[in-house]
Amino acid sequence: MKKIFSGVQPSGIPTIGNYVGALKQFVDLQDDHDAIYCIMNQHAITVPQDPESLRENTRRLAALYLALGVDPHQSTIFVQGDVAAHAKAGWLVQCLIPLGELERMTQFKDKSAKKQSVMSGLLTYPTLMVADIILYHADLVPVGDDQKQHMELTRNFVDRFNKRFASKDQPILTKPEHLTPKSGGRIMSLQDPSQKMSKSDDNQKAFISLLDEPKKAAKKIKSAVTDSSGVISYDPEEKPGVSNLLDIYSAFSNRSIDDLVSEYEGSGYGAFKGDLAEVMADFLSPMQARYYDLLESDELEDILREGAKKAEVIANQTLAEMEDAMGLRY
Ligand code: ATP
Ligand code: MG
């Protein structure tokens, strides 16, 4: 079975963008893959976090994974900081990736733009991400389009590491593939469809959180920026707002964009947005009910503890092989 690794940062409550780009795949892939899903709390601290909120958001994210349908009997679920091998392997990767490669990363440029002070961890973030992936010999990494550059960095790193430290017929690290959904790999902000939807956006109307009440989500859909043509068609260049809503609609209804475009031919944005709000509510309501039950239960801690134990065994093995190859064991 192919191995899957992915995760989300507890830097806020996941948005429908995180769901479409990543979390939906977590659930779909677990049946016929060996899946490991992580809560990336060490990545979250690359930008300032309030300790209490980080703690809470970590538990919330774990409960959300489960409420969305990630099954702890099938998949391993754990918190990044609980497995020390991530930070250790991250250091090794950091010592092998040229500074220039990190400075070129657009996520770093975006996140550091207009900030008065930027911590070094924001720059070296991708080295920790490389470590996360290689530790589990992941074949496939389901993440959104915004992670394309980081995935390329990971693939290049694996080639270079194996070439330098492993023998040709026995590579140490596995080269992963980037897996994105056919459409919706980059869900855009509802207020500015030239920007990606992000859970850490200051403008609450720009994103729908997976914990927004359906009524609130409906309001956000209704106030989503579109255009004045009144025509529902898919054209991300000319009609980014409407196309984004079509991507969202398609993901939540499991219907093709073509199918939706023909259904809404001749109808206005009002009816289209109203129907999308209903589809969204049908998804959010039962999922949120499961979420609130899980958050109250003791189950969560047990699942995360068990998950970390399982992850640690695999991660420590890979780390030991890396350290050995690099001459760090004597
Ligand atoms: P932050 O602003 O804190 O970075 P984020 O919304 O980008 O938050 P991450 O935790 O960085 O969330 O990403 C989690 C997963 O969601 C990744 O796989 C990422 O590629 C994916 N993702 C993030 N934003 C989007 C989006 N707008 N559309 C589709 N996928 C997305
Ligand atoms: Mg992000």
Short mmCIF file of C-alpha atoms and ligand atoms in Angstrom, two decimals:
data_model
loop_
_atom_site.label_atom_id
_atom_site.label_comp_id
_atom_site.label_asym_id
_atom_site.label_seq_id
_atom_site.Cartn_x
_atom_site.Cartn_y
_atom_site.Cartn_z
CA MET A 1 0.00 0.00 0.00
CA LYS A 2 1.24 3.47 -0.81
CA LYS A 3 2.12 5.69 2.11
CA ILE A 4 0.45 9.03 2.68
CA PHE A 5 1.59 11.85 4.92
CA SER A 6 -0.04 15.24 5.40
CA GLY A 7 -1.11 17.72 8.03
CA VAL A 8 -2.67 21.06 8.89
CA GLN A 9 -1.35 23.73 11.25
CA PRO A 10 -3.41 24.56 14.35
CA SER A 11 -2.90 28.24 13.50
CA GLY A 12 -6.65 28.82 13.61
CA ILE A 13 -9.75 26.83 12.71
CA PRO A 14 -9.44 25.21 9.25
CA THR A 15 -11.37 26.84 6.43
CA ILE A 16 -13.35 25.26 3.64
CA GLY A 17 -10.18 25.91 1.57
CA ASN A 18 -8.16 23.62 3.83
CA TYR A 19 -10.96 21.08 3.50
CA VAL A 20 -11.16 21.13 -0.28
CA GLY A 21 -7.38 21.34 -0.82
CA ALA A 22 -6.33 18.82 1.81
CA LEU A 23 -8.69 17.44 4.47
CA LYS A 24 -11.23 16.01 2.03
CA GLN A 25 -8.42 13.95 0.50
CA PHE A 26 -7.37 12.72 3.96
CA VAL A 27 -10.71 10.99 4.30
CA ASP A 28 -10.95 9.76 0.70
CA LEU A 29 -7.45 8.26 0.68
CA GLN A 30 -7.39 6.42 3.98
CA ASP A 31 -9.25 3.32 2.75
CA ASP A 32 -6.62 2.14 0.33
CA HIS A 33 -3.48 3.84 1.62
CA ASP A 34 -1.28 3.69 4.69
CA ALA A 35 -2.10 7.15 6.00
CA ILE A 36 -0.44 9.30 8.65
CA TYR A 37 -2.06 12.65 9.47
CA CYS A 38 -0.28 15.14 11.66
CA ILE A 39 -1.28 18.29 13.55
CA MET A 40 1.57 20.64 12.67
CA ASN A 41 1.95 22.62 15.89
CA GLN A 42 5.66 23.29 15.38
CA HIS A 43 4.87 24.89 12.03
CA ALA A 44 2.22 27.06 13.65
CA ILE A 45 4.79 28.81 15.85
CA THR A 46 6.64 30.20 12.82
CA VAL A 47 4.29 33.16 13.31
CA PRO A 48 3.32 34.46 16.78
CA GLN A 49 0.78 32.27 18.63
CA ASP A 50 -0.93 32.83 21.94
CA PRO A 51 -0.01 29.71 24.00
CA GLU A 52 -3.55 29.13 25.29
CA SER A 53 -5.06 29.44 21.81
CA LEU A 54 -2.44 27.13 20.34
CA ARG A 55 -3.23 24.50 22.96
CA GLU A 56 -6.95 24.81 22.28
CA ASN A 57 -6.60 24.85 18.51
CA THR A 58 -4.48 21.70 18.66
CA ARG A 59 -7.28 19.77 20.38
CA ARG A 60 -9.87 21.37 18.12
CA LEU A 61 -7.99 20.35 15.01
CA ALA A 62 -7.69 16.77 16.25
CA ALA A 63 -11.46 16.70 16.91
CA LEU A 64 -12.07 18.14 13.45
CA TYR A 65 -9.96 15.46 11.75
CA LEU A 66 -12.16 12.86 13.43
CA ALA A 67 -15.44 14.70 12.83
CA LEU A 68 -14.60 14.99 9.14
CA GLY A 69 -14.17 11.24 8.99
CA VAL A 70 -10.49 10.48 9.54
CA ASP A 71 -10.70 7.07 11.23
CA PRO A 72 -8.10 6.43 13.95
CA HIS A 73 -8.45 2.67 13.41
CA GLN A 74 -7.31 3.11 9.83
CA SER A 75 -5.03 6.15 9.97
CA THR A 76 -2.41 7.38 12.39
CA ILE A 77 -3.24 10.78 13.88
CA PHE A 78 -0.69 12.60 16.03
CA VAL A 79 0.72 15.97 17.06
CA GLN A 80 4.04 16.96 15.48
CA GLY A 81 5.59 18.21 18.74
CA ASP A 82 4.95 14.82 20.37
CA VAL A 83 7.46 13.14 18.07
CA ALA A 84 10.92 14.56 18.69
CA ALA A 85 12.31 13.12 15.45
CA HIS A 86 10.66 15.94 13.46
CA ALA A 87 12.72 18.70 15.03
CA LYS A 88 15.85 16.53 14.94
CA ALA A 89 15.47 15.62 11.27
CA GLY A 90 14.50 19.22 10.56
CA TRP A 91 17.91 20.31 11.81
CA LEU A 92 19.68 17.84 9.52
CA VAL A 93 17.67 19.07 6.54
CA GLN A 94 18.37 22.69 7.49
CA CYS A 95 22.10 21.98 7.36
CA LEU A 96 21.77 20.57 3.84
CA ILE A 97 19.52 23.12 2.12
CA PRO A 98 21.11 26.29 0.71
CA LEU A 99 19.82 29.57 2.13
CA GLY A 100 19.03 30.86 -1.36
CA GLU A 101 16.50 28.11 -1.93
CA LEU A 102 14.57 29.13 1.16
CA GLU A 103 14.67 32.82 0.32
CA ARG A 104 13.00 32.05 -3.02
CA MET A 105 9.92 30.46 -1.45
CA THR A 106 6.82 32.52 -2.22
CA GLN A 107 5.11 31.52 1.03
CA PHE A 108 8.00 33.07 2.94
CA LYS A 109 7.81 36.21 0.81
CA ASP A 110 4.02 36.47 1.28
CA LYS A 111 4.04 35.80 5.00
CA SER A 112 7.00 38.08 5.74
CA ALA A 113 5.78 40.96 3.55
CA LYS A 114 4.92 44.10 5.49
CA LYS A 115 5.81 42.45 8.81
CA GLN A 116 8.00 44.53 11.11
CA SER A 117 9.67 41.53 12.61
CA VAL A 118 10.01 38.06 11.13
CA MET A 119 11.42 35.09 13.04
CA SER A 120 14.00 32.84 11.40
CA GLY A 121 11.63 29.86 11.71
CA LEU A 122 9.40 31.39 9.05
CA LEU A 123 12.29 31.18 6.61
CA THR A 124 13.34 27.67 7.62
CA TYR A 125 9.74 26.34 7.78
CA PRO A 126 10.13 24.34 4.54
CA THR A 127 13.11 22.42 5.99
CA LEU A 128 10.87 21.15 8.79
CA MET A 129 8.23 20.28 6.22
CA VAL A 130 10.79 18.26 4.26
CA ALA A 131 11.63 16.42 7.49
CA ASP A 132 7.94 15.71 8.24
CA ILE A 133 7.50 14.03 4.87
CA ILE A 134 10.73 12.06 4.56
CA LEU A 135 10.52 10.58 8.07
CA TYR A 136 7.51 8.48 7.03
CA HIS A 137 8.75 7.52 3.54
CA ALA A 138 5.61 9.15 2.14
CA ASP A 139 4.83 8.26 -1.48
CA LEU A 140 1.99 10.77 -1.73
CA VAL A 141 1.41 14.08 0.02
CA PRO A 142 -2.13 15.46 -0.31
CA VAL A 143 -1.73 19.24 0.11
CA GLY A 144 -3.09 22.30 -1.68
CA ASP A 145 -1.56 24.06 -4.69
CA ASP A 146 0.14 26.61 -2.44
CA GLN A 147 2.53 23.86 -1.29
CA LYS A 148 3.83 23.14 -4.79
CA GLN A 149 7.15 24.90 -4.25
CA HIS A 150 7.71 23.19 -0.90
CA MET A 151 6.97 19.84 -2.50
CA GLU A 152 9.51 20.49 -5.25
CA LEU A 153 12.05 21.42 -2.59
CA THR A 154 11.33 18.11 -0.84
CA ARG A 155 11.71 16.09 -4.02
CA ASN A 156 15.00 17.77 -4.87
CA PHE A 157 16.25 17.28 -1.33
CA VAL A 158 15.52 13.55 -1.47
CA ASP A 159 17.46 13.18 -4.73
CA ARG A 160 20.42 15.09 -3.38
CA PHE A 161 20.44 13.30 -0.02
CA ASN A 162 20.27 9.85 -1.58
CA LYS A 163 22.96 10.74 -4.12
CA ARG A 164 25.33 12.02 -1.48
CA PHE A 165 24.68 9.66 1.44
CA ALA A 166 23.13 6.45 0.09
CA SER A 167 24.21 3.78 -2.34
CA LYS A 168 22.52 3.81 -5.74
CA ASP A 169 20.62 0.57 -5.30
CA GLN A 170 19.58 1.27 -1.72
CA PRO A 171 18.20 4.79 -1.31
CA ILE A 172 17.58 5.96 2.26
CA LEU A 173 14.76 8.41 1.54
CA THR A 174 11.60 8.07 -0.56
CA LYS A 175 10.76 10.68 -3.19
CA PRO A 176 7.16 11.85 -2.64
CA GLU A 177 4.53 12.99 -5.15
CA HIS A 178 2.37 16.05 -4.63
CA LEU A 179 -1.31 15.13 -4.72
CA THR A 180 -3.84 17.92 -5.35
CA PRO A 181 -7.54 17.69 -6.15
CA LYS A 182 -8.54 18.07 -9.83
CA SER A 183 -10.26 21.34 -9.03
CA GLY A 184 -10.17 23.39 -5.83
CA GLY A 185 -6.47 22.93 -5.11
CA ARG A 186 -6.47 26.65 -4.39
CA ILE A 187 -9.69 28.06 -2.97
CA MET A 188 -9.60 31.84 -3.08
CA SER A 189 -10.64 34.49 -0.55
CA LEU A 190 -14.36 35.32 -0.73
CA GLN A 191 -13.52 39.01 -0.51
CA ASP A 192 -10.51 39.15 -2.81
CA PRO A 193 -10.43 36.28 -5.30
CA SER A 194 -6.85 37.12 -6.29
CA GLN A 195 -5.68 35.93 -2.83
CA LYS A 196 -5.84 32.39 -1.50
CA MET A 197 -8.32 31.70 1.29
CA SER A 198 -6.37 31.45 4.52
CA LYS A 199 -7.43 30.60 8.07
CA SER A 200 -5.17 33.30 9.47
CA ASP A 201 -6.75 36.10 7.36
CA ASP A 202 -7.65 39.14 9.48
CA ASN A 203 -10.84 39.65 7.49
CA GLN A 204 -13.38 37.13 8.81
CA LYS A 205 -15.58 37.56 5.74
CA ALA A 206 -12.78 36.32 3.50
CA PHE A 207 -13.06 32.71 4.65
CA ILE A 208 -15.59 30.19 5.90
CA SER A 209 -14.31 28.31 8.89
CA LEU A 210 -15.36 24.67 9.28
CA LEU A 211 -16.86 25.74 12.61
CA ASP A 212 -18.87 28.68 11.28
CA GLU A 213 -22.55 28.22 11.98
CA PRO A 214 -24.37 27.44 8.74
CA LYS A 215 -26.19 30.79 8.97
CA LYS A 216 -22.92 32.65 9.23
CA ALA A 217 -21.48 30.64 6.33
CA ALA A 218 -24.56 31.55 4.25
CA LYS A 219 -24.02 35.25 4.96
CA LYS A 220 -20.40 35.00 3.88
CA ILE A 221 -21.39 33.24 0.67
CA LYS A 222 -23.99 35.91 -0.04
CA SER A 223 -21.46 38.70 0.44
CA ALA A 224 -18.77 36.94 -1.63
CA VAL A 225 -17.29 39.19 -4.31
CA THR A 226 -18.41 38.23 -7.85
CA ASP A 227 -18.74 40.52 -10.90
CA SER A 228 -21.43 42.49 -12.68
CA SER A 229 -22.02 40.21 -15.68
CA GLY A 230 -24.57 38.00 -13.90
CA VAL A 231 -23.46 34.95 -15.93
CA ILE A 232 -22.44 31.72 -14.18
CA SER A 233 -19.50 30.31 -16.08
CA TYR A 234 -16.08 28.91 -15.21
CA ASP A 235 -13.26 31.29 -16.13
CA PRO A 236 -10.75 31.81 -13.30
CA GLU A 237 -8.97 34.61 -15.22
CA GLU A 238 -11.98 36.73 -16.17
CA LYS A 239 -14.45 35.64 -13.51
CA PRO A 240 -12.34 34.66 -10.47
CA GLY A 241 -15.10 35.18 -7.88
CA VAL A 242 -17.76 33.07 -9.62
CA SER A 243 -15.20 30.41 -10.61
CA ASN A 244 -14.09 30.15 -7.00
CA LEU A 245 -17.69 29.61 -5.86
CA LEU A 246 -18.05 26.94 -8.55
CA ASP A 247 -14.93 25.17 -7.25
CA ILE A 248 -16.38 25.25 -3.75
CA TYR A 249 -19.82 24.10 -4.90
CA SER A 250 -18.29 21.26 -6.91
CA ALA A 251 -16.22 20.01 -3.96
CA PHE A 252 -19.11 20.06 -1.48
CA SER A 253 -21.68 18.53 -3.82
CA ASN A 254 -19.31 16.08 -5.56
CA ARG A 255 -20.73 17.34 -8.87
CA SER A 256 -18.65 18.42 -11.84
CA ILE A 257 -18.19 22.09 -12.71
CA ASP A 258 -19.73 21.45 -16.17
CA ASP A 259 -22.80 19.96 -14.57
CA LEU A 260 -23.21 22.98 -12.28
CA VAL A 261 -22.62 25.50 -15.08
CA SER A 262 -25.35 23.91 -17.19
CA GLU A 263 -27.77 23.75 -14.25
CA TYR A 264 -27.35 27.45 -13.50
CA GLU A 265 -27.39 28.67 -17.07
CA GLY A 266 -29.65 31.71 -17.15
CA SER A 267 -30.13 31.96 -13.37
CA GLY A 268 -28.75 34.82 -11.33
CA TYR A 269 -26.05 34.88 -8.65
CA GLY A 270 -28.68 35.08 -5.89
CA ALA A 271 -30.20 31.65 -6.58
CA PHE A 272 -26.77 30.11 -7.15
CA LYS A 273 -25.40 31.45 -3.88
CA GLY A 274 -28.55 30.41 -2.01
CA ASP A 275 -28.20 26.81 -3.22
CA LEU A 276 -24.51 26.75 -2.39
CA ALA A 277 -25.32 27.95 1.14
CA GLU A 278 -27.74 25.01 1.48
CA VAL A 279 -25.20 22.48 0.27
CA MET A 280 -22.71 23.96 2.73
CA ALA A 281 -25.19 23.77 5.62
CA ASP A 282 -25.94 20.10 4.85
CA PHE A 283 -22.23 19.40 5.17
CA LEU A 284 -21.46 21.62 8.17
CA SER A 285 -24.37 20.79 10.50
CA PRO A 286 -23.83 17.03 11.06
CA MET A 287 -20.04 17.41 11.01
CA GLN A 288 -20.14 20.15 13.66
CA ALA A 289 -22.44 18.05 15.86
CA ARG A 290 -19.89 15.21 15.77
CA TYR A 291 -17.11 17.71 16.44
CA TYR A 292 -18.68 19.11 19.63
CA ASP A 293 -19.26 15.60 20.98
CA LEU A 294 -15.66 14.61 20.32
CA LEU A 295 -14.27 17.74 21.91
CA GLU A 296 -16.02 16.84 25.17
CA SER A 297 -14.83 13.22 25.20
CA ASP A 298 -11.60 11.80 26.67
CA GLU A 299 -11.10 9.79 23.52
CA LEU A 300 -9.07 12.55 21.92
CA GLU A 301 -6.02 12.36 24.21
CA ASP A 302 -5.89 8.56 23.90
CA ILE A 303 -6.01 8.71 20.11
CA LEU A 304 -3.23 11.30 19.96
CA ARG A 305 -1.05 9.42 22.43
CA GLU A 306 -1.46 6.16 20.54
CA GLY A 307 -0.84 7.96 17.25
CA ALA A 308 2.39 9.51 18.50
CA LYS A 309 3.62 6.10 19.69
CA LYS A 310 3.06 4.57 16.27
CA ALA A 311 4.54 7.52 14.42
CA GLU A 312 7.60 7.60 16.65
CA VAL A 313 8.64 4.07 15.76
CA ILE A 314 8.72 4.87 12.03
CA ALA A 315 10.22 8.34 12.44
CA ASN A 316 13.01 7.22 14.77
CA GLN A 317 14.03 4.50 12.36
CA THR A 318 14.38 6.93 9.44
CA LEU A 319 16.14 9.49 11.61
CA ALA A 320 18.65 6.87 12.76
CA GLU A 321 19.38 5.92 9.15
CA MET A 322 19.90 9.56 8.21
CA GLU A 323 22.16 10.21 11.21
CA ASP A 324 24.14 7.10 10.51
CA ALA A 325 24.63 8.00 6.84
CA MET A 326 25.73 11.51 7.77
CA GLY A 327 28.30 10.32 10.32
CA LEU A 328 26.41 11.48 13.39
CA ARG A 329 26.53 8.07 15.08
CA TYR A 330 29.78 6.69 16.36
P1 ATP B 1 -1.94 29.70 7.43
O1 ATP B 1 -2.41 31.02 6.92
O2 ATP B 1 -1.77 29.64 8.92
O3 ATP B 1 -0.74 29.18 6.68
P2 ATP B 1 -3.58 27.96 5.83
O4 ATP B 1 -5.04 28.21 5.62
O5 ATP B 1 -2.64 28.21 4.70
O6 ATP B 1 -3.16 28.72 7.16
P3 ATP B 1 -2.19 25.46 6.43
O7 ATP B 1 -2.29 24.77 7.74
O8 ATP B 1 -0.96 26.20 6.10
O9 ATP B 1 -3.47 26.44 6.30
O10 ATP B 1 -2.46 24.42 5.27
C1 ATP B 1 -3.15 23.20 5.49
C2 ATP B 1 -3.47 22.56 4.16
O11 ATP B 1 -4.48 23.31 3.48
C3 ATP B 1 -2.29 22.50 3.18
O12 ATP B 1 -2.38 21.29 2.49
C4 ATP B 1 -2.54 23.65 2.24
O13 ATP B 1 -1.95 23.44 0.98
C5 ATP B 1 -4.04 23.62 2.17
N1 ATP B 1 -4.59 24.93 1.83
C6 ATP B 1 -4.36 26.09 2.50
N2 ATP B 1 -5.06 27.08 1.94
C7 ATP B 1 -5.74 26.53 0.90
C8 ATP B 1 -6.65 27.06 -0.08
N3 ATP B 1 -6.97 28.34 -0.06
N4 ATP B 1 -7.18 26.22 -1.00
C9 ATP B 1 -6.85 24.90 -1.01
N5 ATP B 1 -6.00 24.35 -0.12
C10 ATP B 1 -5.46 25.15 0.83
MG MG B 2 -0.55 27.87 4.95
#
